[in-house]
């Protein structure tokens, strides 16, 4: 089979298209023929080995796939790694049937980023009806879903942050009440203005650095900032005295912990697939790249030039 593999940690240039033996399923495992592999910002960290979970070499990146099992049934699955390949072995219990009305593209796009968006809002952010919510990278895979889900949950005002006019137009089309420039010189002021001069109840934050500080400063008393990424590579320090003085909360999120709550994992995937099948949730696909162009997909993702979800097609050249 063909796969993308790295033998040294580093940037996208370390990813090579290689020929490898097909993996062999063990007891309770299934060999899945991959139709689509999801590309996530976490993958760009994994190949550098600078994210939350330590990686080992050689590494086939990729944490989500959609494809077919040996019986031809359409299935999707979350993985620890190995998704950037034509075939992958998956524990049978981790397979999720893809319903009619949901494409392989949509299924691969929903697993990691859909679950992230849903859990950020519902479990970590505890968004309540009528509350305001601001979403970073709102035109991206996670953000575009979070905008729609926040509206479905009854958010009083949804504010999307995005870096270009076209992205902000997309965010508004998906239902955001306001869309602001994520690179605003004074991001705190821009957030307050977009919320009618009032501080924001919930912020979904994935940049870190100065943007994290600006979003925290725009948070209302009893508001929750949920941090789920450090795209800038700049971690932040939060002082407990500052949290006490403002009655704000900072909540961390890492999808790995959902695996300890399988009932939330499966119910979340089922809900997302159902909403997509019924047409109530739009999955924005930003591009489908041949497997051989995984490096280009990473480069464009890191450059913030893409919208929606990026996918790999292992069957393409």
mmCIF file of C-alpha atoms in Angstrom:
data_model
loop_
_atom_site.group_PDB
_atom_site.id
_atom_site.type_symbol
_atom_site.label_atom_id
_atom_site.label_comp_id
_atom_site.label_asym_id
_atom_site.label_seq_id
_atom_site.Cartn_x
_atom_site.Cartn_y
_atom_site.Cartn_z
ATOM 1 C CA UNK A 1 0.000 0.000 0.000
ATOM 2 C CA UNK A 2 0.981 3.641 -0.380
ATOM 3 C CA UNK A 3 1.311 5.812 2.696
ATOM 4 C CA UNK A 4 2.801 9.074 3.890
ATOM 5 C CA UNK A 5 5.574 8.403 6.377
ATOM 6 C CA UNK A 6 8.145 10.434 8.263
ATOM 7 C CA UNK A 7 11.429 9.060 9.577
ATOM 8 C CA UNK A 8 12.649 12.371 11.037
ATOM 9 C CA UNK A 9 10.665 14.991 12.909
ATOM 10 C CA UNK A 10 10.338 18.368 11.257
ATOM 11 C CA UNK A 11 8.149 20.303 8.859
ATOM 12 C CA UNK A 12 6.044 19.193 5.891
ATOM 13 C CA UNK A 13 9.180 18.452 3.893
ATOM 14 C CA UNK A 14 9.752 15.382 6.075
ATOM 15 C CA UNK A 15 6.628 13.665 4.720
ATOM 16 C CA UNK A 16 7.405 11.092 2.047
ATOM 17 C CA UNK A 17 5.157 8.930 -0.110
ATOM 18 C CA UNK A 18 6.307 5.333 0.416
ATOM 19 C CA UNK A 19 5.256 1.776 -0.387
ATOM 20 C CA UNK A 20 4.635 -0.370 2.689
ATOM 21 C CA UNK A 21 3.208 -3.844 3.327
ATOM 22 C CA UNK A 22 -0.502 -3.919 4.110
ATOM 23 C CA UNK A 23 -1.114 -3.933 7.864
ATOM 24 C CA UNK A 24 -2.383 -7.213 9.278
ATOM 25 C CA UNK A 25 -5.454 -7.086 11.544
ATOM 26 C CA UNK A 26 -5.299 -8.966 14.826
ATOM 27 C CA UNK A 27 -8.110 -10.290 16.984
ATOM 28 C CA UNK A 28 -10.977 -7.815 17.124
ATOM 29 C CA UNK A 29 -9.484 -5.642 14.404
ATOM 30 C CA UNK A 30 -10.629 -4.798 10.882
ATOM 31 C CA UNK A 31 -8.672 -3.760 7.784
ATOM 32 C CA UNK A 32 -10.246 -0.597 6.357
ATOM 33 C CA UNK A 33 -9.755 0.503 2.749
ATOM 34 C CA UNK A 34 -9.374 4.266 3.167
ATOM 35 C CA UNK A 35 -11.383 6.549 0.872
ATOM 36 C CA UNK A 36 -10.608 9.809 2.674
ATOM 37 C CA UNK A 37 -8.105 10.808 5.359
ATOM 38 C CA UNK A 38 -8.712 13.900 7.464
ATOM 39 C CA UNK A 39 -6.005 16.559 7.771
ATOM 40 C CA UNK A 40 -5.897 18.426 11.074
ATOM 41 C CA UNK A 41 -3.737 21.169 12.530
ATOM 42 C CA UNK A 42 -2.710 18.664 15.205
ATOM 43 C CA UNK A 43 -1.069 16.624 12.426
ATOM 44 C CA UNK A 44 1.309 19.515 11.739
ATOM 45 C CA UNK A 45 2.345 19.328 15.394
ATOM 46 C CA UNK A 46 2.622 15.526 15.335
ATOM 47 C CA UNK A 47 5.217 15.503 12.544
ATOM 48 C CA UNK A 48 7.267 17.994 14.559
ATOM 49 C CA UNK A 49 6.663 16.050 17.798
ATOM 50 C CA UNK A 50 5.821 19.263 19.627
ATOM 51 C CA UNK A 51 2.223 18.586 20.639
ATOM 52 C CA UNK A 52 0.615 17.084 23.734
ATOM 53 C CA UNK A 53 1.243 13.397 22.910
ATOM 54 C CA UNK A 54 4.773 12.208 22.165
ATOM 55 C CA UNK A 55 5.235 10.533 18.787
ATOM 56 C CA UNK A 56 7.546 7.702 17.754
ATOM 57 C CA UNK A 57 9.324 7.095 14.455
ATOM 58 C CA UNK A 58 8.663 5.983 11.821
ATOM 59 C CA UNK A 59 5.287 7.698 11.845
ATOM 60 C CA UNK A 60 2.313 7.623 9.488
ATOM 61 C CA UNK A 61 0.304 10.728 10.478
ATOM 62 C CA UNK A 62 -3.470 10.991 10.430
ATOM 63 C CA UNK A 63 -6.144 10.608 13.068
ATOM 64 C CA UNK A 64 -9.355 10.022 11.124
ATOM 65 C CA UNK A 65 -10.504 8.074 8.091
ATOM 66 C CA UNK A 66 -13.574 7.186 6.114
ATOM 67 C CA UNK A 67 -13.650 4.086 3.947
ATOM 68 C CA UNK A 68 -14.925 0.544 3.650
ATOM 69 C CA UNK A 69 -14.518 -2.615 5.679
ATOM 70 C CA UNK A 70 -13.943 -6.024 4.034
ATOM 71 C CA UNK A 71 -17.711 -6.506 3.614
ATOM 72 C CA UNK A 72 -18.004 -3.236 1.704
ATOM 73 C CA UNK A 73 -19.786 -1.418 4.517
ATOM 74 C CA UNK A 74 -19.014 2.315 4.656
ATOM 75 C CA UNK A 75 -17.352 3.171 7.953
ATOM 76 C CA UNK A 76 -15.427 5.959 9.655
ATOM 77 C CA UNK A 77 -12.998 5.845 12.565
ATOM 78 C CA UNK A 78 -10.787 7.933 14.820
ATOM 79 C CA UNK A 79 -7.188 6.727 15.090
ATOM 80 C CA UNK A 80 -4.112 7.436 17.171
ATOM 81 C CA UNK A 81 -2.129 7.609 13.907
ATOM 82 C CA UNK A 82 -1.870 5.901 10.532
ATOM 83 C CA UNK A 83 -4.611 7.690 8.603
ATOM 84 C CA UNK A 84 -2.461 8.963 5.737
ATOM 85 C CA UNK A 85 -2.482 5.599 3.978
ATOM 86 C CA UNK A 86 -4.494 3.424 1.620
ATOM 87 C CA UNK A 87 -5.289 0.867 4.316
ATOM 88 C CA UNK A 88 -5.354 0.940 8.084
ATOM 89 C CA UNK A 89 -6.176 -1.509 10.865
ATOM 90 C CA UNK A 90 -8.915 -0.333 13.232
ATOM 91 C CA UNK A 91 -10.407 -1.987 16.360
ATOM 92 C CA UNK A 92 -13.853 -3.207 15.367
ATOM 93 C CA UNK A 93 -15.456 -1.359 18.258
ATOM 94 C CA UNK A 94 -14.043 1.955 16.988
ATOM 95 C CA UNK A 95 -15.796 1.720 13.609
ATOM 96 C CA UNK A 96 -18.775 3.998 13.048
ATOM 97 C CA UNK A 97 -21.218 3.189 10.212
ATOM 98 C CA UNK A 98 -21.648 6.057 7.753
ATOM 99 C CA UNK A 99 -25.369 6.636 7.125
ATOM 100 C CA UNK A 100 -26.914 7.141 3.718
ATOM 101 C CA UNK A 101 -26.913 10.794 2.827
ATOM 102 C CA UNK A 102 -23.436 11.387 4.276
ATOM 103 C CA UNK A 103 -20.498 11.302 1.858
ATOM 104 C CA UNK A 104 -17.023 9.976 2.605
ATOM 105 C CA UNK A 105 -15.804 13.579 2.543
ATOM 106 C CA UNK A 106 -18.370 14.655 5.119
ATOM 107 C CA UNK A 107 -17.774 11.665 7.382
ATOM 108 C CA UNK A 108 -14.001 12.136 7.457
ATOM 109 C CA UNK A 109 -14.482 15.831 8.138
ATOM 110 C CA UNK A 110 -16.890 15.348 11.037
ATOM 111 C CA UNK A 111 -15.103 12.931 13.327
ATOM 112 C CA UNK A 112 -12.291 14.862 14.943
ATOM 113 C CA UNK A 113 -13.311 18.425 14.205
ATOM 114 C CA UNK A 114 -17.044 17.885 14.630
ATOM 115 C CA UNK A 115 -16.549 16.199 17.978
ATOM 116 C CA UNK A 116 -14.178 18.970 18.983
ATOM 117 C CA UNK A 117 -16.668 21.694 18.084
ATOM 118 C CA UNK A 118 -19.553 19.944 19.826
ATOM 119 C CA UNK A 119 -17.616 19.206 23.020
ATOM 120 C CA UNK A 120 -16.038 22.664 23.186
ATOM 121 C CA UNK A 121 -19.463 24.249 23.227
ATOM 122 C CA UNK A 122 -21.528 21.763 25.188
ATOM 123 C CA UNK A 123 -19.174 20.129 27.709
ATOM 124 C CA UNK A 124 -16.185 22.451 28.162
ATOM 125 C CA UNK A 125 -17.748 25.820 27.398
ATOM 126 C CA UNK A 126 -21.167 24.907 28.849
ATOM 127 C CA UNK A 127 -22.825 27.330 26.460
ATOM 128 C CA UNK A 128 -26.284 28.350 27.667
ATOM 129 C CA UNK A 129 -29.181 29.657 25.616
ATOM 130 C CA UNK A 130 -28.900 33.395 25.069
ATOM 131 C CA UNK A 131 -25.165 33.584 25.833
ATOM 132 C CA UNK A 132 -22.657 35.125 23.439
ATOM 133 C CA UNK A 133 -19.834 33.057 21.984
ATOM 134 C CA UNK A 134 -16.718 34.058 20.022
ATOM 135 C CA UNK A 135 -14.959 31.480 17.861
ATOM 136 C CA UNK A 136 -11.394 31.688 16.587
ATOM 137 C CA UNK A 137 -10.542 30.295 13.130
ATOM 138 C CA UNK A 138 -14.273 30.346 12.470
ATOM 139 C CA UNK A 139 -13.840 29.532 8.769
ATOM 140 C CA UNK A 140 -11.754 26.430 9.483
ATOM 141 C CA UNK A 141 -12.876 22.852 9.913
ATOM 142 C CA UNK A 142 -13.676 23.077 13.622
ATOM 143 C CA UNK A 143 -14.751 26.707 13.596
ATOM 144 C CA UNK A 144 -17.202 26.410 10.694
ATOM 145 C CA UNK A 145 -18.984 23.596 12.518
ATOM 146 C CA UNK A 146 -18.853 25.419 15.866
ATOM 147 C CA UNK A 147 -20.564 28.476 14.360
ATOM 148 C CA UNK A 148 -23.494 26.362 13.181
ATOM 149 C CA UNK A 149 -23.719 24.281 16.354
ATOM 150 C CA UNK A 150 -23.655 27.386 18.567
ATOM 151 C CA UNK A 151 -26.643 28.791 16.685
ATOM 152 C CA UNK A 152 -28.470 25.464 17.066
ATOM 153 C CA UNK A 153 -27.807 25.578 20.821
ATOM 154 C CA UNK A 154 -29.512 28.952 21.071
ATOM 155 C CA UNK A 155 -26.512 31.240 21.479
ATOM 156 C CA UNK A 156 -27.625 34.845 21.758
ATOM 157 C CA UNK A 157 -24.817 36.161 19.571
ATOM 158 C CA UNK A 158 -22.179 34.248 17.614
ATOM 159 C CA UNK A 159 -19.000 36.116 16.687
ATOM 160 C CA UNK A 160 -16.575 34.514 14.269
ATOM 161 C CA UNK A 161 -12.914 35.482 14.008
ATOM 162 C CA UNK A 162 -11.227 34.980 10.625
ATOM 163 C CA UNK A 163 -8.269 36.436 8.768
ATOM 164 C CA UNK A 164 -9.674 37.434 5.353
ATOM 165 C CA UNK A 165 -12.750 38.980 3.773
ATOM 166 C CA UNK A 166 -13.704 35.738 2.017
ATOM 167 C CA UNK A 167 -13.420 33.762 5.239
ATOM 168 C CA UNK A 168 -15.525 36.283 7.129
ATOM 169 C CA UNK A 169 -18.153 36.106 4.398
ATOM 170 C CA UNK A 170 -18.253 32.321 4.810
ATOM 171 C CA UNK A 171 -18.598 32.662 8.584
ATOM 172 C CA UNK A 172 -21.593 34.968 8.168
ATOM 173 C CA UNK A 173 -23.180 32.671 5.601
ATOM 174 C CA UNK A 174 -22.943 29.823 8.121
ATOM 175 C CA UNK A 175 -24.965 31.850 10.608
ATOM 176 C CA UNK A 176 -22.598 34.050 12.622
ATOM 177 C CA UNK A 177 -24.097 37.346 13.772
ATOM 178 C CA UNK A 178 -20.763 39.099 13.312
ATOM 179 C CA UNK A 179 -17.381 38.301 11.788
ATOM 180 C CA UNK A 180 -14.243 40.197 12.775
ATOM 181 C CA UNK A 181 -10.636 40.244 11.621
ATOM 182 C CA UNK A 182 -8.674 37.805 13.777
ATOM 183 C CA UNK A 183 -5.572 39.912 13.124
ATOM 184 C CA UNK A 184 -7.117 43.144 14.401
ATOM 185 C CA UNK A 185 -4.604 45.435 16.033
ATOM 186 C CA UNK A 186 -6.852 45.570 19.117
ATOM 187 C CA UNK A 187 -8.648 42.224 19.138
ATOM 188 C CA UNK A 188 -10.204 42.826 22.559
ATOM 189 C CA UNK A 189 -11.844 46.053 21.367
ATOM 190 C CA UNK A 190 -13.028 44.346 18.168
ATOM 191 C CA UNK A 191 -14.685 41.552 20.165
ATOM 192 C CA UNK A 192 -16.421 43.974 22.516
ATOM 193 C CA UNK A 193 -17.683 46.087 19.613
ATOM 194 C CA UNK A 194 -18.990 42.996 17.807
ATOM 195 C CA UNK A 195 -20.909 42.067 20.968
ATOM 196 C CA UNK A 196 -22.616 45.439 21.299
ATOM 197 C CA UNK A 197 -20.048 46.792 23.744
ATOM 198 C CA UNK A 198 -20.527 43.905 26.177
ATOM 199 C CA UNK A 199 -17.933 41.276 27.192
ATOM 200 C CA UNK A 200 -18.339 37.779 25.763
ATOM 201 C CA UNK A 201 -19.660 34.773 27.696
ATOM 202 C CA UNK A 202 -17.753 31.977 25.916
ATOM 203 C CA UNK A 203 -14.614 32.068 23.743
ATOM 204 C CA UNK A 204 -13.226 29.114 21.794
ATOM 205 C CA UNK A 205 -9.504 29.854 21.522
ATOM 206 C CA UNK A 206 -6.841 27.947 19.574
ATOM 207 C CA UNK A 207 -4.051 30.418 18.778
ATOM 208 C CA UNK A 208 -2.296 31.140 22.030
ATOM 209 C CA UNK A 209 0.073 34.063 22.462
ATOM 210 C CA UNK A 210 -1.263 37.593 22.139
ATOM 211 C CA UNK A 211 -4.599 36.411 20.757
ATOM 212 C CA UNK A 212 -5.212 34.323 23.891
ATOM 213 C CA UNK A 213 -4.575 37.337 26.129
ATOM 214 C CA UNK A 214 -6.836 39.540 23.998
ATOM 215 C CA UNK A 215 -9.688 37.021 24.107
ATOM 216 C CA UNK A 216 -9.340 36.528 27.844
ATOM 217 C CA UNK A 217 -9.522 40.294 28.348
ATOM 218 C CA UNK A 218 -12.834 40.350 26.432
ATOM 219 C CA UNK A 219 -14.393 37.643 28.620
ATOM 220 C CA UNK A 220 -17.331 38.478 30.889
ATOM 221 C CA UNK A 221 -17.479 37.689 34.621
ATOM 222 C CA UNK A 222 -18.376 33.996 34.930
ATOM 223 C CA UNK A 223 -17.373 33.623 31.287
ATOM 224 C CA UNK A 224 -15.439 30.613 30.014
ATOM 225 C CA UNK A 225 -12.487 30.668 27.650
ATOM 226 C CA UNK A 226 -11.855 27.187 26.251
ATOM 227 C CA UNK A 227 -8.365 26.707 24.849
ATOM 228 C CA UNK A 228 -7.957 23.861 22.359
ATOM 229 C CA UNK A 229 -4.786 24.690 20.446
ATOM 230 C CA UNK A 230 -1.570 26.699 20.374
ATOM 231 C CA UNK A 231 -1.289 27.451 16.672
ATOM 232 C CA UNK A 232 1.071 30.362 17.309
ATOM 233 C CA UNK A 233 3.450 28.090 19.204
ATOM 234 C CA UNK A 234 3.341 30.604 22.080
ATOM 235 C CA UNK A 235 1.978 29.151 25.355
ATOM 236 C CA UNK A 236 0.402 31.460 27.907
ATOM 237 C CA UNK A 237 0.515 31.821 31.673
ATOM 238 C CA UNK A 238 -2.636 32.691 33.600
ATOM 239 C CA UNK A 239 -2.455 34.046 37.179
ATOM 240 C CA UNK A 240 -4.964 32.714 39.694
ATOM 241 C CA UNK A 241 -5.320 36.155 41.260
ATOM 242 C CA UNK A 242 -6.418 37.559 37.888
ATOM 243 C CA UNK A 243 -9.040 34.835 37.540
ATOM 244 C CA UNK A 244 -10.342 35.551 41.021
ATOM 245 C CA UNK A 245 -10.447 39.290 40.409
ATOM 246 C CA UNK A 246 -12.507 38.871 37.233
ATOM 247 C CA UNK A 247 -14.497 35.685 38.011
ATOM 248 C CA UNK A 248 -13.374 34.261 34.671
ATOM 249 C CA UNK A 249 -12.611 30.635 33.887
ATOM 250 C CA UNK A 250 -9.993 29.140 31.567
ATOM 251 C CA UNK A 251 -10.771 25.582 30.471
ATOM 252 C CA UNK A 252 -8.484 23.267 28.540
ATOM 253 C CA UNK A 253 -9.648 20.735 25.965
ATOM 254 C CA UNK A 254 -7.912 17.751 24.356
ATOM 255 C CA UNK A 255 -10.001 15.303 22.355
ATOM 256 C CA UNK A 256 -8.027 12.333 23.719
ATOM 257 C CA UNK A 257 -9.963 12.563 26.973
ATOM 258 C CA UNK A 258 -13.217 11.844 25.164
ATOM 259 C CA UNK A 259 -11.960 8.291 24.666
ATOM 260 C CA UNK A 260 -12.402 7.858 28.426
ATOM 261 C CA UNK A 261 -16.081 8.681 27.961
ATOM 262 C CA UNK A 262 -17.111 6.366 25.114
ATOM 263 C CA UNK A 263 -20.790 7.200 25.602
ATOM 264 C CA UNK A 264 -20.077 10.879 24.812
ATOM 265 C CA UNK A 265 -17.840 9.883 21.908
ATOM 266 C CA UNK A 266 -20.355 7.644 20.200
ATOM 267 C CA UNK A 267 -23.405 9.804 20.924
ATOM 268 C CA UNK A 268 -21.571 12.871 19.614
ATOM 269 C CA UNK A 269 -20.584 11.174 16.354
ATOM 270 C CA UNK A 270 -24.112 9.809 15.899
ATOM 271 C CA UNK A 271 -25.609 13.266 16.476
ATOM 272 C CA UNK A 272 -23.237 14.947 14.016
ATOM 273 C CA UNK A 273 -23.768 12.347 11.303
ATOM 274 C CA UNK A 274 -27.531 12.600 11.768
ATOM 275 C CA UNK A 275 -27.523 16.393 11.468
ATOM 276 C CA UNK A 276 -25.436 16.143 8.307
ATOM 277 C CA UNK A 277 -27.596 13.434 6.761
ATOM 278 C CA UNK A 278 -30.708 15.579 7.327
ATOM 279 C CA UNK A 279 -29.056 18.660 5.825
ATOM 280 C CA UNK A 280 -29.157 20.596 9.107
ATOM 281 C CA UNK A 281 -25.360 20.831 9.375
ATOM 282 C CA UNK A 282 -23.166 21.980 6.489
ATOM 283 C CA UNK A 283 -19.712 20.433 6.285
ATOM 284 C CA UNK A 284 -17.375 22.838 4.509
ATOM 285 C CA UNK A 285 -14.736 20.971 2.490
ATOM 286 C CA UNK A 286 -11.793 23.236 1.728
ATOM 287 C CA UNK A 287 -9.924 20.827 -0.522
ATOM 288 C CA UNK A 288 -9.284 17.187 -1.347
ATOM 289 C CA UNK A 289 -5.606 16.503 -2.088
ATOM 290 C CA UNK A 290 -4.015 13.414 -3.619
ATOM 291 C CA UNK A 291 -2.085 11.459 -1.001
ATOM 292 C CA UNK A 292 1.164 12.465 -2.706
ATOM 293 C CA UNK A 293 0.343 16.124 -2.011
ATOM 294 C CA UNK A 294 0.045 15.801 1.769
ATOM 295 C CA UNK A 295 3.003 18.147 2.095
ATOM 296 C CA UNK A 296 1.144 20.871 0.167
ATOM 297 C CA UNK A 297 -1.950 20.364 2.312
ATOM 298 C CA UNK A 298 0.123 20.930 5.466
ATOM 299 C CA UNK A 299 1.844 23.970 4.027
ATOM 300 C CA UNK A 300 -1.442 25.598 3.052
ATOM 301 C CA UNK A 301 -3.063 24.732 6.375
ATOM 302 C CA UNK A 302 -0.183 26.282 8.324
ATOM 303 C CA UNK A 303 -0.273 29.372 6.093
ATOM 304 C CA UNK A 304 -3.977 29.888 6.974
ATOM 305 C CA UNK A 305 -4.908 30.116 3.289
ATOM 306 C CA UNK A 306 -7.601 27.418 3.441
ATOM 307 C CA UNK A 307 -11.241 27.291 4.482
ATOM 308 C CA UNK A 308 -13.132 24.376 5.988
ATOM 309 C CA UNK A 309 -11.809 20.840 6.188
ATOM 310 C CA UNK A 310 -8.838 19.510 4.230
ATOM 311 C CA UNK A 311 -8.830 15.867 3.142
ATOM 312 C CA UNK A 312 -6.476 13.406 1.461
ATOM 313 C CA UNK A 313 -7.549 10.942 -1.221
ATOM 314 C CA UNK A 314 -5.334 7.844 -0.893
ATOM 315 C CA UNK A 315 -6.697 6.520 -4.169
ATOM 316 C CA UNK A 316 -5.497 9.520 -6.180
ATOM 317 C CA UNK A 317 -2.000 9.958 -7.564
#
